Amino acid sequence: MGYSLKNHPDTSIENTADRWISYVAAAQMPDGYLDTYYELGDISKRWTELEKHEDYNAGHLMEAAVAYYEATGKKQLLDVAIRLANHIDTTMRINNRQWFSGHEEIEIGLMKLYNTTGNENYLKLANWYINQRGKHIYQYGTTWFTPQYWQDVEPVKDQTQITGHAVRAMYLYSGTADVAVASGDTGYMHAMKNVWQDVVHRNMYLTGGIGSSGDNEGFSKDFDLPNKDAYCETCASVGMVLWNERMAALTGDVKYMDVLERSLYNGALDGLSLSGDLFFYGNPLASNGDDERSKWFGTACCPANISRLIAGIGGYIYGANNNSFWINLFVGSNTSVKINNTNVDVNMQTNYPWNGKVSININLEKSTAFPVYVRIPGWTQNDIVDGSLYFVKNGTKQTLQFFVNGKTIDFKQQNGYAIINNTWKKGDVISFEYEMPVLEVSSKKEVLYDNDRIAFQRGPIVYCVEGADNNNEAWNIVLKQNEPVQTINYKVLNEDVVALQTKAVNIQPSADGSALQSTEKTITAIPYYTWCNRGKNEMQVWLPTKMKEIKVNY
Amino acid sequence: MGYSLKNHPDTSIENTADRWISYVAAAQMPDGYLDTYYELGDISKRWTELEKHEDYNAGHLMEAAVAYYEATGKKQLLDVAIRLANHIDTTMRINNRQWFSGHEEIEIGLMKLYNTTGNENYLKLANWYINQRGKHIYQYGTTWFTPQYWQDVEPVKDQTQITGHAVRAMYLYSGTADVAVASGDTGYMHAMKNVWQDVVHRNMYLTGGIGSSGDNEGFSKDFDLPNKDAYCETCASVGMVLWNERMAALTGDVKYMDVLERSLYNGALDGLSLSGDLFFYGNPLASNGDDERSKWFGTACCPANISRLIAGIGGYIYGANNNSFWINLFVGSNTSVKINNTNVDVNMQTNYPWNGKVSININLEKSTAFPVYVRIPGWTQNDIVDGSLYFVKNGTKQTLQFFVNGKTIDFKQQNGYAIINNTWKKGDVISFEYEMPVLEVSSKKEVLYDNDRIAFQRGPIVYCVEGADNNNEAWNIVLKQNEPVQTINYKVLNEDVVALQTKAVNIQPSADGSALQSTEKTITAIPYYTWCNRGKNEMQVWLPTKMKEIKVNY
């Protein structure tokens, strides 16, 4: 609600939020504690069971409080969050306190609160939580709750591999990145760069989804990326966006933005129906027609999480400091920033991701010189994921051109950004157009599930073949070699998209059912995030290129 | 070792056992407690954590002690078990004791000890453990350890549905059956009959395996019986044998023996390699070639459990009381029983399960009259599982004939047994031959995974098609309608088996890889329990009958 009000002020939503906030405030105990599970149950047992998520909930409350304060200027929820944070700080950050958080998130919340209030205790407490890992404070007597599950194998600064529950891991590293920024601690950064490589080079789906295993809602072993049985929790893709935004801000390296965009437009967005009220918990890359989005459900992390992401999307488009301006995502939008102590209004117009044409109007109080960093998406250079795991088979690196007021302008490339140095004056227009060929993507051979298969990508959008567009079948096709792929304007329900079409071999039982027939047929592929909006049916992202894939269907 | 020594006395094994028993005895604490996890760790924490399996281990120790005592007459381990049982009894069976066993088994062990020692405290303690369920004494803060998982939803006497961890459930009901026998408590029997129906009518594989889900190592929802992703833990099939043996003894109803035999020859035996030293933890009914038996592994429940079962198989063949004699399984074997105070020696000769010919020699001290109950397997009457879930498509009910000394003899049928009343004299021979046609079995339509599929069964043996016998492929065939199936004598490694052959449609890529070809080919099916002894390769039990099953293979 806070993030949404920032984009779209709405009295009705604000009134509802105020009413709910008053309930939340009334539930807070005099000492600042707030968690109704124990308040309505046995309060003597608070802070004894790490899987009750007391600090996880507290972290979300802190983030909500800051978002609501920033949107409305109202402090009631912020004050609740501050009292709660103070309570936790005095409870935890004492000598020999044996505790760690089962499900990370409080680190993120505390850093939001620190950045808003400037109270250094919150930074210290966030850092304390991070440092509790790797000490094996809790050991459960089961195979489920392993040190891996909780990112508790080693201290965070020594970590090199992604392990365990995917959402917990993403929240940990997002909070750690926040602490790294505030504290300037390079140890965290070093560790996170290693872990990030472990994620994207060995454990990430083409959709930017992570956490392939439903057993632990998380990571299994390197390259174990099944398509039909992909878990790929929506929240984990949201977590990828959160973490990569911070890594991008910390490093200025475009590869983090590339992964962010991939997770955003594919793995995360797929969690939400086109109608906006149905949710996938898991996001498989192939379906036999058993999968379907649900209405609001019990463990409602994903619905709330994807809503938070979509409402907060405005925060990911631009970057700025007092000297420079960054364009990271290409989304029609307005923003105002202050550069060189000059107010700069920016308006971006684009139909991205359906084409790569972008136009940016710059308005300033007075002419001033500063560099504009325009992201050059990896896919324009045939680079799918940091030069690893996934490869483009048919592409060429694009030659780039940027224009100011219709005339080409010099730029230099650095960390994947085009840096346009210019003295900007009122009404200047930056424009450029990235080509959007259809890319045929293949996987590293270690990803056994994708061997002899191809996936289509265009711009940041990953495609799938769904039964709804293909006579209710998607598992009976084999791609032909060197067959051109066309783009067409298409509708999935009321969603205008660019779809793909190509001729493929279609396998069908003969009329008498005694044999199989192979015929040529035009198939239609749609953006992955739009699938399963027209009923349950077959779908696949990775399309077979060899007849041998056609076998008994399990 | 105890069970094995009963069949095959062996000084070397007995010496090893005696040495190990002396170590076990030395580890016991003065108060009788015995569990090295806490004795070598923090003894003050014993009996605080139900998932540490203290009573589960104690139960196995009691069973081992009784088996070893019965085989050798040696009491050292029995005395350890008695001291341990007494310790647990005085620790648990006191006012308001809050405890229940996370993993059942102690009930079975206590009843073995009760039947051997006659000490009623053990019966009372076993009953106490059973009655702790349904009280929700423990609640873990996770979705994994639910009341369902522990058979803790309701008191055992009120239970009607099978839930949770399959092995735990089987052990609970086995122990409960033992208590029901000893106490004559009909409430337990009533509940177990309902639960049994829930298992075999809605939740059992054709192989007699149970527990389809790996998430909880147990039951999911009714009719959810995936083939490739079947968990079907070996231990759960062993548990089915244990429980059904008791249900058969309690009721005299053949249906329990039918299920026992099914689980024994298929779901359980598949857990063991033909070489006897490799083990499946799970036993899927279809494989893409990823599955393989392991050497002895960490959580070594299955290896020890299948060894216990095989060594103890002699206990399942016959039944006797002072008036009657039962033949339940058809296995070449000898036994001696006392009926009408007369010693009766029995020798059975048969090549079952490869054919249905059985010959039984009876030797007695003096002629005496008593009924012999010969089991009529359900499959001879086209009854696969208690008239539900699985059906025979092509069979006819066999007409039965029994012979004494080569001449037909009258019999009456009751509860699935042929009752032969006769005055038996030394040297009498009972003989009969059950026909063993190849049965084509189909599933109730609710089992979606088996729709439009057929499985072959002959006698108690369920068959599968494995790549090793079929040019390394098993997922590229579709059965033809009304095609005769032949039996042949066959070898899987050195194992003599009866295999099946039929003509089926074979799907293969064309030479240039551009299309699929359907050709007729003879396929060979082998007993399910023998698969995966010749390397990893494709396998399936349920064979498609429609071309539409041939699609992309996930």
Short mmCIF file of N, CA and C in Angstrom, two decimals, chain B residues 205-287:
data_model
loop_
_atom_site.label_atom_id
_atom_site.label_comp_id
_atom_site.label_asym_id
_atom_site.label_seq_id
_atom_site.Cartn_x
_atom_site.Cartn_y
_atom_site.Cartn_z
N TYR B 205 0.12 -48.79 -4.53
CA TYR B 205 0.54 -49.13 -5.90
C TYR B 205 0.26 -50.60 -6.19
N LEU B 206 0.24 -50.92 -7.46
CA LEU B 206 0.05 -52.31 -7.87
C LEU B 206 1.14 -53.20 -7.29
N THR B 207 2.28 -52.64 -7.04
CA THR B 207 3.41 -53.39 -6.47
C THR B 207 3.27 -53.63 -4.97
N GLY B 208 2.19 -53.14 -4.38
CA GLY B 208 2.07 -53.23 -2.93
C GLY B 208 2.87 -52.17 -2.21
N GLY B 209 3.48 -51.29 -2.98
CA GLY B 209 4.21 -50.16 -2.38
C GLY B 209 3.24 -49.09 -1.92
N ILE B 210 3.62 -48.33 -0.92
CA ILE B 210 2.80 -47.24 -0.41
C ILE B 210 3.67 -46.02 -0.11
N GLY B 211 2.99 -44.89 0.07
CA GLY B 211 3.72 -43.66 0.39
C GLY B 211 4.25 -43.06 -0.89
N SER B 212 3.37 -42.40 -1.65
CA SER B 212 3.76 -41.96 -2.99
C SER B 212 4.62 -40.71 -2.99
N SER B 213 4.62 -39.97 -1.89
CA SER B 213 5.27 -38.66 -1.89
C SER B 213 6.60 -38.65 -1.16
N GLY B 214 7.62 -38.13 -1.84
CA GLY B 214 8.91 -37.98 -1.19
C GLY B 214 8.96 -36.82 -0.21
N ASP B 215 8.03 -35.87 -0.35
CA ASP B 215 8.05 -34.69 0.52
C ASP B 215 7.95 -35.09 1.99
N ASN B 216 7.04 -36.02 2.29
CA ASN B 216 6.85 -36.45 3.68
C ASN B 216 7.19 -37.93 3.85
N GLU B 217 7.84 -38.51 2.84
CA GLU B 217 8.07 -39.96 2.82
C GLU B 217 6.77 -40.69 3.11
N GLY B 218 5.68 -40.20 2.56
CA GLY B 218 4.42 -40.82 2.95
C GLY B 218 3.27 -40.55 2.01
N PHE B 219 2.09 -40.49 2.60
CA PHE B 219 0.85 -40.41 1.85
C PHE B 219 0.54 -38.97 1.48
N SER B 220 -0.02 -38.78 0.30
CA SER B 220 -0.45 -37.44 -0.08
C SER B 220 -1.97 -37.45 -0.11
N LYS B 221 -2.58 -37.44 -1.27
CA LYS B 221 -4.03 -37.51 -1.29
C LYS B 221 -4.48 -38.78 -2.01
N ASP B 222 -5.72 -39.14 -1.81
CA ASP B 222 -6.23 -40.38 -2.38
C ASP B 222 -5.98 -40.44 -3.89
N PHE B 223 -5.58 -41.59 -4.36
CA PHE B 223 -5.37 -41.88 -5.79
C PHE B 223 -4.19 -41.12 -6.39
N ASP B 224 -3.43 -40.43 -5.58
CA ASP B 224 -2.25 -39.72 -6.10
C ASP B 224 -1.09 -40.71 -6.13
N LEU B 225 -1.00 -41.45 -7.22
CA LEU B 225 -0.03 -42.53 -7.33
C LEU B 225 0.82 -42.37 -8.59
N PRO B 226 1.67 -41.35 -8.61
CA PRO B 226 2.54 -41.17 -9.78
C PRO B 226 3.50 -42.34 -9.93
N ASN B 227 3.84 -42.67 -11.14
CA ASN B 227 4.71 -43.84 -11.37
C ASN B 227 6.19 -43.46 -11.36
N LYS B 228 6.55 -42.49 -12.18
CA LYS B 228 7.96 -42.09 -12.22
C LYS B 228 8.38 -41.46 -10.90
N ASP B 229 7.50 -40.69 -10.32
CA ASP B 229 7.86 -39.96 -9.10
C ASP B 229 7.38 -40.68 -7.84
N ALA B 230 7.06 -41.96 -7.97
CA ALA B 230 6.66 -42.73 -6.78
C ALA B 230 7.81 -42.75 -5.78
N TYR B 231 7.49 -42.48 -4.51
CA TYR B 231 8.52 -42.61 -3.49
C TYR B 231 8.58 -44.09 -3.08
N CYS B 232 7.49 -44.59 -2.53
CA CYS B 232 7.39 -46.04 -2.30
C CYS B 232 8.61 -46.59 -1.57
N GLU B 233 8.86 -46.09 -0.40
CA GLU B 233 10.04 -46.50 0.34
C GLU B 233 10.04 -48.01 0.58
N THR B 234 11.19 -48.63 0.43
CA THR B 234 11.32 -50.06 0.68
C THR B 234 10.78 -50.41 2.06
N CYS B 235 11.14 -49.62 3.06
CA CYS B 235 10.69 -49.87 4.43
C CYS B 235 9.17 -49.86 4.55
N ALA B 236 8.50 -49.05 3.73
CA ALA B 236 7.05 -48.99 3.80
C ALA B 236 6.44 -50.29 3.29
N SER B 237 7.03 -50.87 2.25
CA SER B 237 6.55 -52.17 1.77
C SER B 237 6.83 -53.25 2.81
N VAL B 238 7.99 -53.17 3.45
CA VAL B 238 8.28 -54.10 4.54
C VAL B 238 7.22 -53.93 5.63
N GLY B 239 6.89 -52.68 5.94
CA GLY B 239 5.86 -52.41 6.94
C GLY B 239 4.51 -52.99 6.55
N MET B 240 4.20 -52.95 5.25
CA MET B 240 2.94 -53.55 4.77
C MET B 240 2.93 -55.05 5.05
N VAL B 241 4.07 -55.70 4.88
CA VAL B 241 4.15 -57.13 5.17
C VAL B 241 3.91 -57.37 6.66
N LEU B 242 4.58 -56.58 7.49
CA LEU B 242 4.43 -56.75 8.94
C LEU B 242 2.98 -56.58 9.37
N TRP B 243 2.37 -55.50 8.90
CA TRP B 243 1.00 -55.20 9.34
C TRP B 243 0.01 -56.23 8.81
N ASN B 244 0.13 -56.57 7.52
CA ASN B 244 -0.84 -57.49 6.93
C ASN B 244 -0.73 -58.89 7.50
N GLU B 245 0.46 -59.29 7.90
CA GLU B 245 0.60 -60.59 8.54
C GLU B 245 -0.23 -60.63 9.82
N ARG B 246 -0.18 -59.53 10.56
CA ARG B 246 -0.94 -59.48 11.82
C ARG B 246 -2.44 -59.41 11.56
N MET B 247 -2.83 -58.62 10.54
CA MET B 247 -4.26 -58.52 10.22
C MET B 247 -4.79 -59.88 9.76
N ALA B 248 -3.98 -60.60 9.00
CA ALA B 248 -4.38 -61.94 8.55
C ALA B 248 -4.57 -62.87 9.73
N ALA B 249 -3.62 -62.82 10.66
CA ALA B 249 -3.71 -63.71 11.82
C ALA B 249 -4.91 -63.35 12.70
N LEU B 250 -5.20 -62.06 12.79
CA LEU B 250 -6.33 -61.62 13.62
C LEU B 250 -7.67 -62.00 13.03
N THR B 251 -7.78 -61.94 11.69
CA THR B 251 -9.09 -62.09 11.06
C THR B 251 -9.25 -63.41 10.32
N GLY B 252 -8.14 -64.04 9.93
CA GLY B 252 -8.25 -65.23 9.09
C GLY B 252 -8.74 -64.91 7.68
N ASP B 253 -8.70 -63.65 7.31
CA ASP B 253 -9.21 -63.26 5.99
C ASP B 253 -8.05 -63.22 4.99
N VAL B 254 -8.25 -63.88 3.84
CA VAL B 254 -7.18 -64.03 2.88
C VAL B 254 -6.74 -62.71 2.26
N LYS B 255 -7.61 -61.71 2.28
CA LYS B 255 -7.27 -60.47 1.59
C LYS B 255 -6.00 -59.83 2.15
N TYR B 256 -5.77 -60.02 3.44
CA TYR B 256 -4.56 -59.46 4.03
C TYR B 256 -3.31 -60.20 3.54
N MET B 257 -3.47 -61.52 3.39
CA MET B 257 -2.35 -62.31 2.86
C MET B 257 -2.08 -61.95 1.40
N ASP B 258 -3.14 -61.67 0.65
CA ASP B 258 -2.95 -61.26 -0.74
C ASP B 258 -2.11 -59.99 -0.83
N VAL B 259 -2.42 -59.05 0.03
CA VAL B 259 -1.67 -57.79 0.01
C VAL B 259 -0.24 -58.03 0.50
N LEU B 260 -0.12 -58.86 1.54
CA LEU B 260 1.22 -59.21 2.03
C LEU B 260 2.07 -59.78 0.90
N GLU B 261 1.52 -60.73 0.18
CA GLU B 261 2.28 -61.38 -0.89
C GLU B 261 2.65 -60.39 -1.99
N ARG B 262 1.73 -59.50 -2.30
CA ARG B 262 1.97 -58.47 -3.32
C ARG B 262 3.13 -57.56 -2.91
N SER B 263 3.08 -57.07 -1.67
CA SER B 263 4.15 -56.19 -1.19
C SER B 263 5.47 -56.94 -1.12
N LEU B 264 5.40 -58.19 -0.69
CA LEU B 264 6.62 -58.99 -0.51
C LEU B 264 7.36 -59.22 -1.82
N TYR B 265 6.65 -59.74 -2.83
CA TYR B 265 7.30 -60.14 -4.08
C TYR B 265 7.60 -58.96 -5.00
N ASN B 266 7.03 -57.81 -4.71
CA ASN B 266 7.18 -56.68 -5.63
C ASN B 266 7.79 -55.46 -4.92
N GLY B 267 6.98 -54.72 -4.20
CA GLY B 267 7.46 -53.48 -3.59
C GLY B 267 8.63 -53.65 -2.65
N ALA B 268 8.62 -54.71 -1.85
CA ALA B 268 9.71 -54.91 -0.89
C ALA B 268 10.94 -55.52 -1.57
N LEU B 269 10.72 -56.61 -2.32
CA LEU B 269 11.86 -57.32 -2.92
C LEU B 269 12.63 -56.43 -3.89
N ASP B 270 11.93 -55.50 -4.52
CA ASP B 270 12.60 -54.57 -5.43
C ASP B 270 13.63 -53.71 -4.72
N GLY B 271 13.50 -53.60 -3.40
CA GLY B 271 14.46 -52.80 -2.63
C GLY B 271 15.86 -53.39 -2.61
N LEU B 272 15.96 -54.66 -2.98
CA LEU B 272 17.21 -55.40 -2.87
C LEU B 272 17.69 -55.81 -4.26
N SER B 273 18.99 -55.65 -4.52
CA SER B 273 19.53 -56.10 -5.80
C SER B 273 19.60 -57.62 -5.83
N LEU B 274 19.70 -58.18 -7.02
CA LEU B 274 19.85 -59.63 -7.13
C LEU B 274 21.16 -60.06 -6.46
N SER B 275 22.14 -59.17 -6.44
CA SER B 275 23.41 -59.50 -5.77
C SER B 275 23.29 -59.42 -4.26
N GLY B 276 22.21 -58.85 -3.76
CA GLY B 276 21.95 -58.85 -2.32
C GLY B 276 22.66 -57.77 -1.54
N ASP B 277 23.40 -56.90 -2.21
CA ASP B 277 24.17 -55.90 -1.46
C ASP B 277 23.95 -54.47 -1.92
N LEU B 278 22.93 -54.25 -2.75
CA LEU B 278 22.59 -52.89 -3.19
C LEU B 278 21.12 -52.66 -2.89
N PHE B 279 20.76 -51.42 -2.56
CA PHE B 279 19.44 -51.16 -2.01
C PHE B 279 18.79 -49.93 -2.63
N PHE B 280 17.51 -50.05 -2.94
CA PHE B 280 16.69 -48.88 -3.27
C PHE B 280 16.08 -48.34 -2.00
N TYR B 281 16.16 -47.04 -1.81
CA TYR B 281 15.38 -46.40 -0.73
C TYR B 281 13.93 -46.24 -1.24
N GLY B 282 13.78 -45.68 -2.45
CA GLY B 282 12.47 -45.56 -3.08
C GLY B 282 12.37 -46.52 -4.24
N ASN B 283 11.14 -46.91 -4.60
CA ASN B 283 10.92 -47.90 -5.65
C ASN B 283 9.89 -47.39 -6.65
N PRO B 284 10.35 -46.57 -7.61
CA PRO B 284 9.42 -46.01 -8.59
C PRO B 284 8.90 -47.09 -9.53
N LEU B 285 7.76 -46.79 -10.18
CA LEU B 285 7.17 -47.73 -11.14
C LEU B 285 7.49 -47.36 -12.58
N ALA B 286 8.27 -46.31 -12.74
CA ALA B 286 8.78 -45.94 -14.06
C ALA B 286 10.08 -45.18 -13.85
N SER B 287 11.01 -45.36 -14.76
CA SER B 287 12.29 -44.68 -14.61
C SER B 287 12.79 -44.22 -15.96
#
